[in-house]
Each structure stands twice: as structure tokens, then as C-alpha cells.
Amino acid sequence: MSRTERISSDSSMRRLSLSLAAAALPVGFLGVAHSAVWVLGVGAWLLIAAVLIELVYRP
């Protein structure tokens, strides 16, 4: 694997993790605002997925 391939995959995983975390915030806020526990749960799982990607896929 060349260095450019590794950098490209690192940045794509970083972008995925950041987009999951960014999506978790408004979804969680909507869950709290509408008192919908399942929406809040979806936001929590998005945040958990973002953290797990950061922990497992450390460049």
C-alpha cells in the first residue's frame, strides 16, 4: 500500500467520523426538543459510532 492510499483512507475515515458526530448533534437536539426517546437514541448511536471509529481506526 502506498503512502498516498493510506493518507486518502485516513482522511476518509476521519471525515466519516466527523460527519457522524456532526449528525448526532442535531438529531439528539431534535429528540430532546420533541421528547422522542427513539430519536435521541439514534443520535446517541451516531455519536457512539463516531467515537468507536476514532478509537479503532487510529492512523
Short mmCIF file of N, CA, C and O in Angstrom, two decimals:
data_model
loop_
_atom_site.label_atom_id
_atom_site.label_comp_id
_atom_site.label_asym_id
_atom_site.label_seq_id
_atom_site.Cartn_x
_atom_site.Cartn_y
_atom_site.Cartn_z
N MET A 1 0.85 -1.17 0.00
CA MET A 1 0.00 0.00 0.00
C MET A 1 0.90 1.23 0.00
O MET A 1 1.80 1.36 0.82
N SER A 2 0.63 2.14 -0.90
CA SER A 2 1.44 3.34 -0.97
C SER A 2 0.98 4.36 0.08
O SER A 2 -0.10 4.26 0.66
N ARG A 3 1.83 5.33 0.31
CA ARG A 3 1.55 6.35 1.33
C ARG A 3 0.33 7.18 0.95
O ARG A 3 -0.46 7.54 1.82
N THR A 4 0.16 7.49 -0.33
CA THR A 4 -0.98 8.31 -0.74
C THR A 4 -2.29 7.56 -0.53
O THR A 4 -3.29 8.18 -0.18
N GLU A 5 -2.29 6.24 -0.73
CA GLU A 5 -3.51 5.47 -0.48
C GLU A 5 -3.86 5.48 1.01
O GLU A 5 -5.01 5.59 1.38
N ARG A 6 -2.84 5.36 1.85
CA ARG A 6 -3.07 5.35 3.29
C ARG A 6 -3.57 6.72 3.76
O ARG A 6 -4.48 6.81 4.57
N ILE A 7 -3.00 7.79 3.26
CA ILE A 7 -3.43 9.13 3.63
C ILE A 7 -4.86 9.36 3.17
O ILE A 7 -5.67 9.92 3.89
N SER A 8 -5.18 8.89 1.98
CA SER A 8 -6.54 9.05 1.45
C SER A 8 -7.55 8.30 2.31
O SER A 8 -8.61 8.82 2.63
N SER A 9 -7.23 7.07 2.69
CA SER A 9 -8.15 6.31 3.52
C SER A 9 -8.24 6.88 4.93
O SER A 9 -9.30 6.86 5.53
N ASP A 10 -7.13 7.40 5.45
CA ASP A 10 -7.15 8.04 6.77
C ASP A 10 -8.08 9.25 6.76
O ASP A 10 -8.87 9.43 7.68
N SER A 11 -7.97 10.06 5.74
CA SER A 11 -8.80 11.26 5.69
C SER A 11 -10.27 10.91 5.46
O SER A 11 -11.15 11.58 5.99
N SER A 12 -10.54 9.85 4.72
CA SER A 12 -11.94 9.47 4.51
C SER A 12 -12.55 8.92 5.79
O SER A 12 -13.72 9.20 6.09
N MET A 13 -11.79 8.16 6.58
CA MET A 13 -12.30 7.67 7.86
C MET A 13 -12.48 8.82 8.84
O MET A 13 -13.44 8.85 9.61
N ARG A 14 -11.57 9.77 8.81
CA ARG A 14 -11.68 10.95 9.67
C ARG A 14 -12.93 11.75 9.30
O ARG A 14 -13.67 12.20 10.16
N ARG A 15 -13.16 11.91 7.99
CA ARG A 15 -14.33 12.64 7.51
C ARG A 15 -15.61 11.92 7.90
O ARG A 15 -16.59 12.54 8.31
N LEU A 16 -15.62 10.58 7.82
CA LEU A 16 -16.79 9.80 8.22
C LEU A 16 -17.08 9.98 9.71
O LEU A 16 -18.22 10.18 10.11
N SER A 17 -16.04 9.91 10.52
CA SER A 17 -16.21 10.07 11.96
C SER A 17 -16.73 11.46 12.31
O SER A 17 -17.64 11.61 13.13
N LEU A 18 -16.18 12.48 11.68
CA LEU A 18 -16.64 13.84 11.95
C LEU A 18 -18.07 14.07 11.47
O LEU A 18 -18.85 14.76 12.13
N SER A 19 -18.44 13.48 10.34
CA SER A 19 -19.80 13.66 9.85
C SER A 19 -20.81 12.92 10.73
O SER A 19 -21.92 13.41 10.95
N LEU A 20 -20.42 11.76 11.26
CA LEU A 20 -21.32 11.07 12.20
C LEU A 20 -21.51 11.89 13.48
O LEU A 20 -22.63 12.00 13.98
N ALA A 21 -20.43 12.46 13.98
CA ALA A 21 -20.54 13.28 15.18
C ALA A 21 -21.35 14.54 14.91
O ALA A 21 -22.15 14.97 15.75
N ALA A 22 -21.17 15.12 13.74
CA ALA A 22 -21.93 16.33 13.38
C ALA A 22 -23.41 16.01 13.20
O ALA A 22 -24.26 16.84 13.49
N ALA A 23 -23.72 14.83 12.71
CA ALA A 23 -25.12 14.44 12.55
C ALA A 23 -25.77 14.11 13.88
O ALA A 23 -26.98 14.26 14.06
N ALA A 24 -24.96 13.65 14.85
CA ALA A 24 -25.51 13.27 16.15
C ALA A 24 -26.05 14.47 16.91
O ALA A 24 -27.04 14.35 17.65
N LEU A 25 -25.43 15.63 16.74
CA LEU A 25 -25.86 16.81 17.50
C LEU A 25 -27.27 17.27 17.15
O LEU A 25 -28.10 17.40 18.05
N PRO A 26 -27.60 17.53 15.89
CA PRO A 26 -28.98 17.97 15.61
C PRO A 26 -30.02 16.88 15.85
O PRO A 26 -31.13 17.17 16.28
N VAL A 27 -29.65 15.62 15.60
CA VAL A 27 -30.59 14.53 15.83
C VAL A 27 -30.88 14.41 17.32
O VAL A 27 -32.04 14.26 17.73
N GLY A 28 -29.84 14.50 18.14
CA GLY A 28 -30.04 14.46 19.59
C GLY A 28 -30.85 15.64 20.09
O GLY A 28 -31.72 15.50 20.95
N PHE A 29 -30.58 16.82 19.54
CA PHE A 29 -31.34 18.00 19.93
C PHE A 29 -32.81 17.87 19.55
O PHE A 29 -33.69 18.23 20.34
N LEU A 30 -33.08 17.35 18.37
CA LEU A 30 -34.47 17.14 17.96
C LEU A 30 -35.17 16.12 18.85
O LEU A 30 -36.35 16.27 19.17
N GLY A 31 -34.44 15.10 19.27
CA GLY A 31 -35.01 14.11 20.17
C GLY A 31 -35.40 14.72 21.50
O GLY A 31 -36.47 14.42 22.04
N VAL A 32 -34.55 15.58 22.03
CA VAL A 32 -34.86 16.25 23.30
C VAL A 32 -35.99 17.25 23.10
O VAL A 32 -36.91 17.34 23.93
N ALA A 33 -35.95 18.02 22.02
CA ALA A 33 -36.95 19.05 21.79
C ALA A 33 -38.36 18.47 21.60
O ALA A 33 -39.34 19.07 22.03
N HIS A 34 -38.45 17.32 20.97
CA HIS A 34 -39.76 16.71 20.70
C HIS A 34 -40.10 15.59 21.69
O HIS A 34 -41.10 14.90 21.50
N SER A 35 -39.27 15.43 22.69
CA SER A 35 -39.47 14.37 23.70
C SER A 35 -39.64 13.00 23.06
O SER A 35 -40.47 12.20 23.49
N ALA A 36 -38.86 12.76 22.03
CA ALA A 36 -38.89 11.47 21.34
C ALA A 36 -37.63 10.70 21.71
O ALA A 36 -36.53 11.02 21.25
N VAL A 37 -37.80 9.71 22.54
CA VAL A 37 -36.66 8.97 23.05
C VAL A 37 -35.96 8.20 21.93
O VAL A 37 -34.73 8.09 21.92
N TRP A 38 -36.71 7.68 20.98
CA TRP A 38 -36.08 6.90 19.92
C TRP A 38 -35.20 7.78 19.04
O TRP A 38 -34.15 7.33 18.57
N VAL A 39 -35.59 9.04 18.84
CA VAL A 39 -34.75 9.96 18.05
C VAL A 39 -33.49 10.29 18.83
O VAL A 39 -32.39 10.35 18.27
N LEU A 40 -33.64 10.50 20.13
CA LEU A 40 -32.48 10.73 20.98
C LEU A 40 -31.55 9.51 20.96
O LEU A 40 -30.33 9.65 20.94
N GLY A 41 -32.13 8.32 20.95
CA GLY A 41 -31.34 7.10 20.87
C GLY A 41 -30.56 6.99 19.57
O GLY A 41 -29.41 6.55 19.55
N VAL A 42 -31.17 7.40 18.47
CA VAL A 42 -30.47 7.40 17.18
C VAL A 42 -29.28 8.35 17.23
O VAL A 42 -28.18 8.03 16.76
N GLY A 43 -29.49 9.52 17.82
CA GLY A 43 -28.38 10.47 17.96
C GLY A 43 -27.27 9.91 18.83
O GLY A 43 -26.08 10.10 18.53
N ALA A 44 -27.64 9.21 19.89
CA ALA A 44 -26.63 8.60 20.76
C ALA A 44 -25.84 7.53 20.01
O ALA A 44 -24.62 7.45 20.15
N TRP A 45 -26.52 6.71 19.22
CA TRP A 45 -25.83 5.67 18.47
C TRP A 45 -24.93 6.25 17.38
O TRP A 45 -23.87 5.69 17.08
N LEU A 46 -25.32 7.37 16.80
CA LEU A 46 -24.44 8.04 15.83
C LEU A 46 -23.16 8.51 16.52
O LEU A 46 -22.06 8.36 15.98
N LEU A 47 -23.32 9.07 17.71
CA LEU A 47 -22.15 9.53 18.45
C LEU A 47 -21.27 8.36 18.89
O LEU A 47 -20.04 8.43 18.82
N ILE A 48 -21.89 7.28 19.32
CA ILE A 48 -21.13 6.09 19.71
C ILE A 48 -20.35 5.55 18.51
O ILE A 48 -19.18 5.17 18.64
N ALA A 49 -20.97 5.51 17.35
CA ALA A 49 -20.28 5.02 16.15
C ALA A 49 -19.10 5.91 15.80
O ALA A 49 -18.03 5.41 15.43
N ALA A 50 -19.26 7.23 15.94
CA ALA A 50 -18.16 8.14 15.64
C ALA A 50 -16.99 7.93 16.60
O ALA A 50 -15.83 7.90 16.17
N VAL A 51 -17.29 7.74 17.87
CA VAL A 51 -16.23 7.52 18.85
C VAL A 51 -15.53 6.18 18.61
O VAL A 51 -14.30 6.09 18.70
N LEU A 52 -16.31 5.15 18.30
CA LEU A 52 -15.70 3.85 18.04
C LEU A 52 -14.80 3.87 16.82
O LEU A 52 -13.73 3.24 16.82
N ILE A 53 -15.20 4.58 15.79
CA ILE A 53 -14.35 4.70 14.60
C ILE A 53 -13.05 5.39 14.97
O ILE A 53 -11.97 4.98 14.54
N GLU A 54 -13.13 6.45 15.78
CA GLU A 54 -11.91 7.14 16.19
C GLU A 54 -11.02 6.26 17.04
O GLU A 54 -9.80 6.30 16.93
N LEU A 55 -11.61 5.43 17.91
CA LEU A 55 -10.81 4.57 18.78
C LEU A 55 -10.19 3.40 18.02
O LEU A 55 -9.03 3.06 18.25
N VAL A 56 -10.95 2.79 17.13
CA VAL A 56 -10.46 1.61 16.43
C VAL A 56 -9.55 1.99 15.26
O VAL A 56 -8.51 1.37 15.05
N TYR A 57 -9.93 2.99 14.51
CA TYR A 57 -9.17 3.34 13.31
C TYR A 57 -8.27 4.52 13.60
O TYR A 57 -8.51 5.64 13.18
N ARG A 58 -7.23 4.28 14.35
CA ARG A 58 -6.24 5.33 14.65
C ARG A 58 -5.15 5.29 13.59
O ARG A 58 -4.48 4.28 13.43
N PRO A 59 -4.97 6.36 12.83
CA PRO A 59 -3.91 6.35 11.83
C PRO A 59 -2.54 6.44 12.46
O PRO A 59 -2.35 6.85 13.54
#
